[in-house]
Short mmCIF file of C-alpha atoms in Angstrom, two decimals:
data_model
loop_
_atom_site.label_atom_id
_atom_site.label_comp_id
_atom_site.label_asym_id
_atom_site.label_seq_id
_atom_site.Cartn_x
_atom_site.Cartn_y
_atom_site.Cartn_z
CA MET O 8 70.21 142.65 32.47
CA THR O 9 67.87 140.32 34.38
CA ASP O 10 64.22 141.42 34.69
CA LEU O 11 63.85 140.46 38.33
CA ASN O 12 60.21 141.51 38.61
CA ALA O 13 59.25 139.19 35.76
CA LEU O 14 60.83 136.24 37.58
CA ILE O 15 59.17 136.69 40.98
CA GLU O 16 55.74 135.22 40.24
CA PRO O 17 56.95 132.11 38.37
CA VAL O 18 59.54 131.41 41.08
CA ILE O 19 56.89 131.76 43.80
CA ALA O 20 54.69 129.35 41.83
CA LEU O 21 57.58 126.93 41.65
CA THR O 22 58.17 127.07 45.41
CA ARG O 23 54.48 126.36 45.94
CA GLU O 24 54.72 123.33 43.67
CA ALA O 25 57.77 122.13 45.62
CA ALA O 26 55.87 122.74 48.88
CA ASP O 27 53.04 120.52 47.66
CA ARG O 28 55.55 117.73 46.95
CA ILE O 29 57.02 118.16 50.43
CA LEU O 30 53.66 118.13 52.21
CA ALA O 31 52.56 115.00 50.36
CA ILE O 32 55.46 113.22 52.09
CA TYR O 33 55.24 115.18 55.37
CA ASN O 34 51.79 113.68 55.94
CA THR O 35 53.05 110.08 55.63
CA GLU O 36 55.30 107.81 57.70
CA PHE O 37 58.43 108.84 55.80
CA LYS O 38 61.89 107.35 56.25
CA VAL O 39 64.96 109.37 57.20
CA GLU O 40 68.42 108.67 55.82
CA ALA O 41 71.75 110.24 56.81
CA LYS O 42 73.91 112.28 54.46
CA ALA O 43 77.70 112.05 54.51
CA ASP O 44 77.82 114.79 57.18
CA ASP O 45 75.19 112.93 59.28
CA SER O 46 72.51 115.52 58.54
CA PRO O 47 69.09 114.01 57.75
CA LEU O 48 67.75 113.43 54.25
CA THR O 49 64.21 112.47 53.29
CA LYS O 50 62.31 111.76 50.09
CA ALA O 51 60.83 115.22 50.52
CA ASP O 52 64.24 116.87 50.01
CA LEU O 53 64.72 114.95 46.79
CA ALA O 54 61.17 115.47 45.49
CA SER O 55 61.46 119.22 46.05
CA HIS O 56 64.92 119.28 44.46
CA ARG O 57 63.71 117.55 41.30
CA THR O 58 60.67 119.81 41.02
CA ILE O 59 62.68 123.02 41.40
CA VAL O 60 65.56 122.06 39.12
CA ALA O 61 63.14 121.00 36.36
CA GLY O 62 61.10 124.18 36.76
CA LEU O 63 64.07 126.55 36.76
CA SER O 64 65.63 124.77 33.79
CA GLU O 65 62.42 125.38 31.86
CA LEU O 66 61.97 128.97 33.10
CA THR O 67 65.55 130.11 32.47
CA PRO O 68 67.44 127.44 30.51
CA GLU O 69 70.42 129.78 30.14
CA ILE O 70 70.97 130.10 33.93
CA PRO O 71 72.68 127.21 35.76
CA VAL O 72 71.24 125.79 38.99
CA LEU O 73 73.16 124.89 42.15
CA SER O 74 71.08 122.97 44.69
CA GLU O 75 71.99 121.46 48.05
CA GLU O 76 71.16 118.04 46.60
CA SER O 77 73.45 118.56 43.57
CA SER O 78 76.29 120.54 45.12
CA ARG O 79 79.32 118.56 43.97
CA LEU O 80 80.08 120.73 40.99
CA PRO O 81 83.78 121.67 41.02
CA PHE O 82 84.69 125.29 41.75
CA SER O 83 86.60 125.40 38.47
CA GLU O 84 83.21 125.13 36.73
CA ARG O 85 80.98 127.26 38.93
CA SER O 86 83.62 129.99 39.35
CA GLN O 87 82.84 130.91 35.74
CA TRP O 88 79.24 131.68 36.64
CA HIS O 89 78.29 135.35 37.00
CA ARG O 90 74.62 134.45 37.42
CA TYR O 91 73.04 131.27 38.76
CA TRP O 92 70.17 129.90 40.84
CA LEU O 93 71.04 128.78 44.37
CA VAL O 94 68.47 126.44 45.90
CA ASP O 95 67.78 124.78 49.22
CA PRO O 96 64.87 122.47 48.35
CA LEU O 97 64.08 121.81 52.04
CA ASP O 98 65.76 124.03 54.61
CA GLY O 99 65.25 122.69 58.11
CA THR O 100 65.08 118.95 57.50
CA ARG O 101 65.56 118.39 61.25
CA GLU O 102 62.40 120.43 61.87
CA PHE O 103 60.63 118.49 59.11
CA VAL O 104 61.56 115.24 60.87
CA LYS O 105 60.29 116.68 64.19
CA ARG O 106 57.07 117.71 62.40
CA ASN O 107 57.08 121.18 63.96
CA GLY O 108 56.43 123.01 60.67
CA GLU O 109 59.54 125.21 60.86
CA PHE O 110 61.02 124.37 57.48
CA THR O 111 61.17 126.26 54.20
CA VAL O 112 61.86 126.08 50.47
CA ASN O 113 64.53 128.62 49.42
CA ILE O 114 65.32 129.84 45.90
CA ALA O 115 67.78 132.68 45.22
CA LEU O 116 69.20 134.21 42.10
CA ILE O 117 72.86 135.10 42.56
CA GLU O 118 74.42 137.74 40.31
CA ASP O 119 78.08 138.71 40.71
CA HIS O 120 78.27 137.03 44.13
CA ARG O 121 75.19 138.77 45.56
CA PRO O 122 71.59 137.54 45.95
CA THR O 123 69.35 139.70 43.76
CA LEU O 124 66.13 137.72 44.07
CA GLY O 125 64.97 135.55 46.95
CA VAL O 126 61.86 133.49 47.67
CA VAL O 127 61.29 131.71 50.99
CA GLN O 128 58.22 129.45 51.04
CA VAL O 129 56.79 127.99 54.28
CA PRO O 130 54.97 124.82 53.21
CA VAL O 131 52.93 124.20 56.37
CA THR O 132 51.44 127.72 56.55
CA SER O 133 51.56 128.62 52.81
CA GLU O 134 53.35 131.86 53.75
CA VAL O 135 55.89 133.32 51.33
CA PHE O 136 58.62 135.89 51.86
CA TYR O 137 60.08 137.34 48.69
CA ALA O 138 62.28 140.17 47.49
CA ALA O 139 64.09 141.44 44.41
CA ARG O 140 66.88 143.98 44.47
CA GLY O 141 65.48 147.50 44.22
CA HIS O 142 61.86 146.35 44.59
CA GLY O 143 61.48 145.85 48.35
CA ALA O 144 60.60 142.83 50.48
CA PHE O 145 57.15 141.31 50.93
CA HIS O 146 55.30 138.77 53.06
CA VAL O 147 52.38 136.80 51.64
CA GLY O 148 50.16 135.59 54.47
CA PRO O 149 48.16 132.35 54.64
CA ASP O 150 45.19 134.26 53.19
CA GLY O 151 47.22 135.16 50.09
CA SER O 152 47.49 138.90 50.78
CA ALA O 153 50.90 140.52 50.27
CA GLN O 154 52.32 143.15 52.62
CA LYS O 155 55.56 145.07 52.29
CA ILE O 156 57.87 144.35 55.25
CA HIS O 157 60.60 146.34 56.94
CA CYS O 158 63.21 145.76 59.61
CA ARG O 159 62.73 147.83 62.73
CA ASP O 160 64.89 150.28 64.64
CA LEU O 161 66.44 149.02 67.87
CA PRO O 162 64.02 149.24 70.81
CA GLU O 163 64.85 151.10 74.00
CA GLY O 164 64.21 147.99 76.07
CA PRO O 165 65.49 144.39 75.73
CA LEU O 166 66.46 143.15 72.29
CA THR O 167 64.62 140.31 70.58
CA VAL O 168 67.09 137.73 69.27
CA ALA O 169 66.30 134.86 66.91
CA GLY O 170 68.23 131.66 67.53
CA SER O 171 68.49 128.20 66.07
CA ARG O 172 66.16 125.59 67.52
CA SER O 173 68.37 122.65 66.52
CA HIS O 174 71.85 124.21 66.74
CA PRO O 175 72.31 126.04 70.07
CA GLY O 176 75.83 126.18 71.49
CA GLU O 177 78.05 127.41 74.29
CA ARG O 178 79.57 130.17 72.16
CA LEU O 179 76.14 131.53 71.37
CA ALA O 180 75.26 131.44 75.07
CA GLY O 181 78.42 133.44 75.80
CA TYR O 182 77.56 135.95 73.09
CA LEU O 183 74.05 136.41 74.44
CA ASP O 184 75.39 136.89 77.98
CA ALA O 185 77.63 139.67 76.68
CA LEU O 186 74.74 141.17 74.73
CA GLY O 187 72.75 141.76 77.89
CA GLU O 188 69.03 141.69 78.52
CA HIS O 189 67.14 140.10 75.64
CA GLU O 190 64.32 137.80 74.64
CA LEU O 191 65.33 134.71 72.66
CA ILE O 192 63.02 133.24 70.02
CA SER O 193 64.13 129.76 68.97
CA MET O 194 63.12 128.74 65.46
CA GLY O 195 64.24 126.49 62.62
CA SER O 196 65.40 127.17 59.07
CA SER O 197 65.56 130.53 57.27
CA LEU O 198 62.51 131.68 59.22
CA LYS O 199 64.93 133.36 61.63
CA PHE O 200 66.00 135.76 58.87
CA CYS O 201 62.35 136.44 58.14
CA LEU O 202 61.68 137.44 61.75
CA VAL O 203 64.33 140.15 61.36
CA ALA O 204 62.95 141.22 57.97
CA GLN O 205 59.46 141.54 59.43
CA GLY O 206 60.63 143.63 62.36
CA LYS O 207 59.76 140.86 64.83
CA ALA O 208 63.39 140.33 65.89
CA ASP O 209 66.39 142.63 66.06
CA LEU O 210 69.18 140.13 65.59
CA TYR O 211 69.96 136.58 64.51
CA VAL O 212 73.42 135.29 65.38
CA ARG O 213 74.79 132.13 63.78
CA LEU O 214 78.02 130.87 65.34
CA GLY O 215 78.17 127.53 63.60
CA LYS O 216 78.21 125.84 60.22
CA THR O 217 75.82 126.77 57.44
CA SER O 218 76.05 126.48 53.68
CA GLU O 219 75.47 129.10 51.03
CA TRP O 220 72.08 127.68 50.01
CA ASP O 221 70.89 128.10 53.63
CA THR O 222 71.18 131.88 53.56
CA ALA O 223 71.00 133.36 50.06
CA ALA O 224 67.24 133.69 49.49
CA ALA O 225 66.55 135.02 52.97
CA GLN O 226 69.53 137.39 52.76
CA CYS O 227 67.88 139.07 49.78
CA VAL O 228 64.65 139.43 51.78
CA VAL O 229 66.46 140.95 54.78
CA GLU O 230 68.49 143.37 52.66
CA GLU O 231 65.44 144.57 50.75
CA ALA O 232 63.66 145.03 54.09
CA GLY O 233 66.44 147.42 55.13
CA GLY O 234 68.64 145.03 57.10
CA GLN O 235 72.02 143.40 56.64
CA VAL O 236 73.59 139.93 56.67
CA THR O 237 77.29 140.09 57.50
CA ASP O 238 80.14 137.91 58.65
CA THR O 239 81.57 138.50 62.13
CA ALA O 240 83.85 141.20 60.70
CA MET O 241 80.65 143.05 59.68
CA LYS O 242 81.25 142.48 55.96
CA PRO O 243 78.29 141.35 53.78
CA LEU O 244 78.03 137.64 52.95
CA ARG O 245 79.03 136.90 49.38
CA TYR O 246 78.50 133.77 47.27
CA ASN O 247 80.51 131.47 45.03
CA THR O 248 83.84 133.11 45.85
CA LYS O 249 85.75 130.01 46.98
CA GLU O 250 86.03 126.23 46.72
CA SER O 251 84.04 125.59 49.89
CA LEU O 252 80.31 126.26 49.93
CA LEU O 253 80.34 126.80 53.69
CA ASN O 254 79.46 130.24 55.00
CA PRO O 255 81.45 132.09 57.61
CA GLU O 256 79.68 132.68 60.92
CA PHE O 257 77.30 135.59 60.56
CA PHE O 258 74.92 138.18 61.95
CA VAL O 259 71.49 139.14 60.59
CA PHE O 260 70.22 142.49 61.84
CA GLY O 261 67.88 145.31 61.00
CA ASP O 262 69.61 148.29 62.61
CA SER O 263 73.22 148.94 61.59
CA ASP O 264 73.90 151.55 64.27
CA ARG O 265 75.47 148.92 66.51
CA ASP O 266 78.64 146.87 65.90
CA TRP O 267 77.40 143.38 66.73
CA SER O 268 80.91 141.94 66.61
CA THR O 269 81.86 143.66 69.89
CA TYR O 270 79.96 141.01 71.88
CA LEU O 271 82.09 138.14 70.58
CA LYS O 272 84.56 136.72 73.08
#
């Protein structure tokens, strides 16, 4: 059985090291390349990837690593894994390119298709969100102090909804119209999950493409903060269950008293 508590501090240290590599490039005139799917790629993605893979391989040599920048492993191989690291070395590359600070480093431990440990590092602010199954969720502020975080109950007034800064869409607009009165906070990367985990937002709706490394670490944080991450049939997101590494569309929410799927057209 994995000692999750023993892994938290070294994984946080590793995300901080990756953040330093990212910021060293963030503060230069970096070049941007395009991946096969036309999403942006920078030297920062690759520097963070190399740092994390090397660090995890040293920390837990017996646990395989799946990273966004090394995701071509065949399902026939990774389907044999009951435990593995799932990494997004730079989540929110579009926000990195825009230099708005809304990007993160994400490391999750997946065990039997569920995230059991998650660390989300915010390089620009030095904030960290982390969680391990059964141990709660925490936020480390820029001053280094850690506070336990919790999702909130639904307010009596308008809902606060987190939305993607770089990936809005007509379907989301239709969903929000059906939802009714609300305040929309637009933000990049896995920070939207963290708003829900902190009780600063009630709902994050993603009606578009994401990959498993985009969600796993932050899902652990949300779940340990008392919330849920589900597909649009209200079933929890699960990992490494199929050939494709794409997620279904999903909801992130703190209060499960409402069926969020009823607002879909």
